[in-house]
Amino acid sequence: MEKYNLPKLAYEYDALEPYMSKEVLTLHHDKHHAGYVSAANALLEKIDNARKSGEILDFKSVLKSLSFNVAGHILHEIFWKVMAPPASAKSSGVAKPAGKLAEAINKEFGSFERFKTEFSETAKSVEGSGWAILAFHKEHGENGALSIIQVEKHNVNFYPEQTILLCLDVWEHAYYLDYKNDRAKFVENWWNIMNWQEVEKRFGK
Ligand code: MN
């Protein structure tokens, strides 16, 4: 059975400072994300072994846990990609989306500022652990539509058939060592390490 792998980051662990510290990024990637990958793989192996032996697993519990860990892995994979060091973001002039994505954001939300406000409020108001996600639903309307999803844990509140363009992790492990309980400050600062080129690439697909 195909296994999941922990991807390497495209930047150094201290590259997102001062907005995300080396300590937070290291723990987040090497411990938390790695934990979801190994848990997902262990569950796949358990399912695989049961198929061979004919054992009937407690599928309700096994698949709930698999969903949590696989979704955790996929969201983190995207999360690392949609961030970039703040200096390179500035030098390439990428602080806002451009092209077709900018058009789609303006069409859906009225303006970039309104999108930013809605997305930030979504992230700040997650109850407990979760994510804010910008998604694209190609079956919605004539040319598809953008939407914001507030996910709890890694997998609760998702809609089927939505493509994730951008996601922001607001689990405490993403910010607590840097910002203590000030999630709002983390969300505000996070816009400085956004990689819009990656989001545009995902939208283009
Ligand atoms: Mn996380």
JSON list of N, CA and C in Angstrom, two decimals, residues 100-112 114-115 118 134-137 140-141 143-148 203:
[
{"chain": "A", "resi": 100, "resn": "LYS", "atom": "N", "xyz": [-5.61, 36.26, -12.70]},
{"chain": "A", "resi": 100, "resn": "LYS", "atom": "CA", "xyz": [-6.96, 35.68, -12.63]},
{"chain": "A", "resi": 100, "resn": "LYS", "atom": "C", "xyz": [-7.42, 35.45, -11.20]},
{"chain": "A", "resi": 101, "resn": "LEU", "atom": "N", "xyz": [-6.48, 35.13, -10.32]},
{"chain": "A", "resi": 101, "resn": "LEU", "atom": "CA", "xyz": [-6.85, 34.92, -8.92]},
{"chain": "A", "resi": 101, "resn": "LEU", "atom": "C", "xyz": [-7.33, 36.24, -8.30]},
{"chain": "A", "resi": 102, "resn": "ALA", "atom": "N", "xyz": [-6.62, 37.31, -8.60]},
{"chain": "A", "resi": 102, "resn": "ALA", "atom": "CA", "xyz": [-7.03, 38.62, -8.09]},
{"chain": "A", "resi": 102, "resn": "ALA", "atom": "C", "xyz": [-8.43, 38.97, -8.60]},
{"chain": "A", "resi": 103, "resn": "GLU", "atom": "N", "xyz": [-8.68, 38.68, -9.86]},
{"chain": "A", "resi": 103, "resn": "GLU", "atom": "CA", "xyz": [-10.01, 38.93, -10.45]},
{"chain": "A", "resi": 103, "resn": "GLU", "atom": "C", "xyz": [-11.09, 38.12, -9.73]},
{"chain": "A", "resi": 104, "resn": "ALA", "atom": "N", "xyz": [-10.77, 36.84, -9.51]},
{"chain": "A", "resi": 104, "resn": "ALA", "atom": "CA", "xyz": [-11.75, 35.96, -8.86]},
{"chain": "A", "resi": 104, "resn": "ALA", "atom": "C", "xyz": [-12.03, 36.41, -7.43]},
{"chain": "A", "resi": 105, "resn": "ILE", "atom": "N", "xyz": [-10.99, 36.87, -6.74]},
{"chain": "A", "resi": 105, "resn": "ILE", "atom": "CA", "xyz": [-11.18, 37.36, -5.36]},
{"chain": "A", "resi": 105, "resn": "ILE", "atom": "C", "xyz": [-12.04, 38.62, -5.37]},
{"chain": "A", "resi": 106, "resn": "ASN", "atom": "N", "xyz": [-11.75, 39.52, -6.29]},
{"chain": "A", "resi": 106, "resn": "ASN", "atom": "CA", "xyz": [-12.56, 40.74, -6.38]},
{"chain": "A", "resi": 106, "resn": "ASN", "atom": "C", "xyz": [-14.01, 40.44, -6.71]},
{"chain": "A", "resi": 107, "resn": "LYS", "atom": "N", "xyz": [-14.19, 39.47, -7.62]},
{"chain": "A", "resi": 107, "resn": "LYS", "atom": "CA", "xyz": [-15.54, 39.10, -8.03]},
{"chain": "A", "resi": 107, "resn": "LYS", "atom": "C", "xyz": [-16.33, 38.52, -6.86]},
{"chain": "A", "resi": 108, "resn": "GLU", "atom": "N", "xyz": [-15.67, 37.64, -6.10]},
{"chain": "A", "resi": 108, "resn": "GLU", "atom": "CA", "xyz": [-16.38, 36.93, -5.02]},
{"chain": "A", "resi": 108, "resn": "GLU", "atom": "C", "xyz": [-16.54, 37.79, -3.76]},
{"chain": "A", "resi": 109, "resn": "PHE", "atom": "N", "xyz": [-15.48, 38.48, -3.38]},
{"chain": "A", "resi": 109, "resn": "PHE", "atom": "CA", "xyz": [-15.48, 39.17, -2.09]},
{"chain": "A", "resi": 109, "resn": "PHE", "atom": "C", "xyz": [-15.67, 40.68, -2.20]},
{"chain": "A", "resi": 110, "resn": "GLY", "atom": "N", "xyz": [-15.59, 41.21, -3.43]},
{"chain": "A", "resi": 110, "resn": "GLY", "atom": "CA", "xyz": [-15.74, 42.65, -3.61]},
{"chain": "A", "resi": 110, "resn": "GLY", "atom": "C", "xyz": [-14.40, 43.35, -3.67]},
{"chain": "A", "resi": 111, "resn": "SER", "atom": "N", "xyz": [-13.44, 42.93, -2.82]},
{"chain": "A", "resi": 111, "resn": "SER", "atom": "CA", "xyz": [-12.10, 43.52, -2.85]},
{"chain": "A", "resi": 111, "resn": "SER", "atom": "C", "xyz": [-11.14, 42.58, -2.13]},
{"chain": "A", "resi": 112, "resn": "PHE", "atom": "N", "xyz": [-9.85, 42.81, -2.34]},
{"chain": "A", "resi": 112, "resn": "PHE", "atom": "CA", "xyz": [-8.85, 42.01, -1.63]},
{"chain": "A", "resi": 112, "resn": "PHE", "atom": "C", "xyz": [-8.94, 42.26, -0.13]},
{"chain": "A", "resi": 114, "resn": "ARG", "atom": "N", "xyz": [-11.51, 43.05, 1.66]},
{"chain": "A", "resi": 114, "resn": "ARG", "atom": "CA", "xyz": [-12.66, 42.34, 2.24]},
{"chain": "A", "resi": 114, "resn": "ARG", "atom": "C", "xyz": [-12.35, 40.84, 2.38]},
{"chain": "A", "resi": 115, "resn": "PHE", "atom": "N", "xyz": [-11.68, 40.27, 1.38]},
{"chain": "A", "resi": 115, "resn": "PHE", "atom": "CA", "xyz": [-11.28, 38.86, 1.47]},
{"chain": "A", "resi": 115, "resn": "PHE", "atom": "C", "xyz": [-10.38, 38.65, 2.67]},
{"chain": "A", "resi": 118, "resn": "GLU", "atom": "N", "xyz": [-12.32, 38.75, 5.90]},
{"chain": "A", "resi": 118, "resn": "GLU", "atom": "CA", "xyz": [-13.14, 37.54, 6.11]},
{"chain": "A", "resi": 118, "resn": "GLU", "atom": "C", "xyz": [-12.26, 36.34, 6.47]},
{"chain": "A", "resi": 134, "resn": "LEU", "atom": "N", "xyz": [-9.01, 28.90, 1.95]},
{"chain": "A", "resi": 134, "resn": "LEU", "atom": "CA", "xyz": [-9.62, 29.47, 0.74]},
{"chain": "A", "resi": 134, "resn": "LEU", "atom": "C", "xyz": [-9.70, 28.33, -0.26]},
{"chain": "A", "resi": 135, "resn": "ALA", "atom": "N", "xyz": [-10.91, 28.09, -0.74]},
{"chain": "A", "resi": 135, "resn": "ALA", "atom": "CA", "xyz": [-11.12, 26.96, -1.64]},
{"chain": "A", "resi": 135, "resn": "ALA", "atom": "C", "xyz": [-11.81, 27.40, -2.92]},
{"chain": "A", "resi": 136, "resn": "PHE", "atom": "N", "xyz": [-11.70, 26.54, -3.92]},
{"chain": "A", "resi": 136, "resn": "PHE", "atom": "CA", "xyz": [-12.35, 26.79, -5.20]},
{"chain": "A", "resi": 136, "resn": "PHE", "atom": "C", "xyz": [-13.25, 25.62, -5.52]},
{"chain": "A", "resi": 137, "resn": "HIS", "atom": "N", "xyz": [-14.51, 25.94, -5.85]},
{"chain": "A", "resi": 137, "resn": "HIS", "atom": "CA", "xyz": [-15.46, 24.90, -6.20]},
{"chain": "A", "resi": 137, "resn": "HIS", "atom": "C", "xyz": [-15.84, 25.08, -7.66]},
{"chain": "A", "resi": 140, "resn": "HIS", "atom": "N", "xyz": [-19.54, 25.28, -9.00]},
{"chain": "A", "resi": 140, "resn": "HIS", "atom": "CA", "xyz": [-20.42, 26.33, -8.47]},
{"chain": "A", "resi": 140, "resn": "HIS", "atom": "C", "xyz": [-20.52, 27.49, -9.46]},
{"chain": "A", "resi": 141, "resn": "GLY", "atom": "N", "xyz": [-21.71, 27.74, -9.98]},
{"chain": "A", "resi": 141, "resn": "GLY", "atom": "CA", "xyz": [-21.89, 28.84, -10.92]},
{"chain": "A", "resi": 141, "resn": "GLY", "atom": "C", "xyz": [-21.32, 28.50, -12.29]},
{"chain": "A", "resi": 143, "resn": "ASN", "atom": "N", "xyz": [-18.46, 29.68, -13.84]},
{"chain": "A", "resi": 143, "resn": "ASN", "atom": "CA", "xyz": [-17.02, 29.47, -13.93]},
{"chain": "A", "resi": 143, "resn": "ASN", "atom": "C", "xyz": [-16.41, 29.02, -12.61]},
{"chain": "A", "resi": 144, "resn": "GLY", "atom": "N", "xyz": [-17.24, 28.52, -11.74]},
{"chain": "A", "resi": 144, "resn": "GLY", "atom": "CA", "xyz": [-16.73, 28.12, -10.44]},
{"chain": "A", "resi": 144, "resn": "GLY", "atom": "C", "xyz": [-16.71, 29.31, -9.49]},
{"chain": "A", "resi": 145, "resn": "ALA", "atom": "N", "xyz": [-16.48, 29.03, -8.22]},
{"chain": "A", "resi": 145, "resn": "ALA", "atom": "CA", "xyz": [-16.48, 30.13, -7.25]},
{"chain": "A", "resi": 145, "resn": "ALA", "atom": "C", "xyz": [-15.52, 29.84, -6.11]},
{"chain": "A", "resi": 146, "resn": "LEU", "atom": "N", "xyz": [-15.04, 30.92, -5.53]},
{"chain": "A", "resi": 146, "resn": "LEU", "atom": "CA", "xyz": [-14.16, 30.81, -4.36]},
{"chain": "A", "resi": 146, "resn": "LEU", "atom": "C", "xyz": [-15.02, 30.77, -3.11]},
{"chain": "A", "resi": 147, "resn": "SER", "atom": "N", "xyz": [-14.51, 30.08, -2.09]},
{"chain": "A", "resi": 147, "resn": "SER", "atom": "CA", "xyz": [-15.20, 30.13, -0.81]},
{"chain": "A", "resi": 147, "resn": "SER", "atom": "C", "xyz": [-14.20, 30.00, 0.32]},
{"chain": "A", "resi": 148, "resn": "ILE", "atom": "N", "xyz": [-14.62, 30.48, 1.49]},
{"chain": "A", "resi": 148, "resn": "ILE", "atom": "CA", "xyz": [-13.79, 30.34, 2.68]},
{"chain": "A", "resi": 148, "resn": "ILE", "atom": "C", "xyz": [-14.42, 29.26, 3.54]},
{"chain": "A", "resi": 203, "resn": "PHE", "atom": "N", "xyz": [-4.49, 27.86, -8.20]},
{"chain": "A", "resi": 203, "resn": "PHE", "atom": "CA", "xyz": [-5.75, 28.33, -8.80]},
{"chain": "A", "resi": 203, "resn": "PHE", "atom": "C", "xyz": [-5.73, 28.05, -10.31]}
]
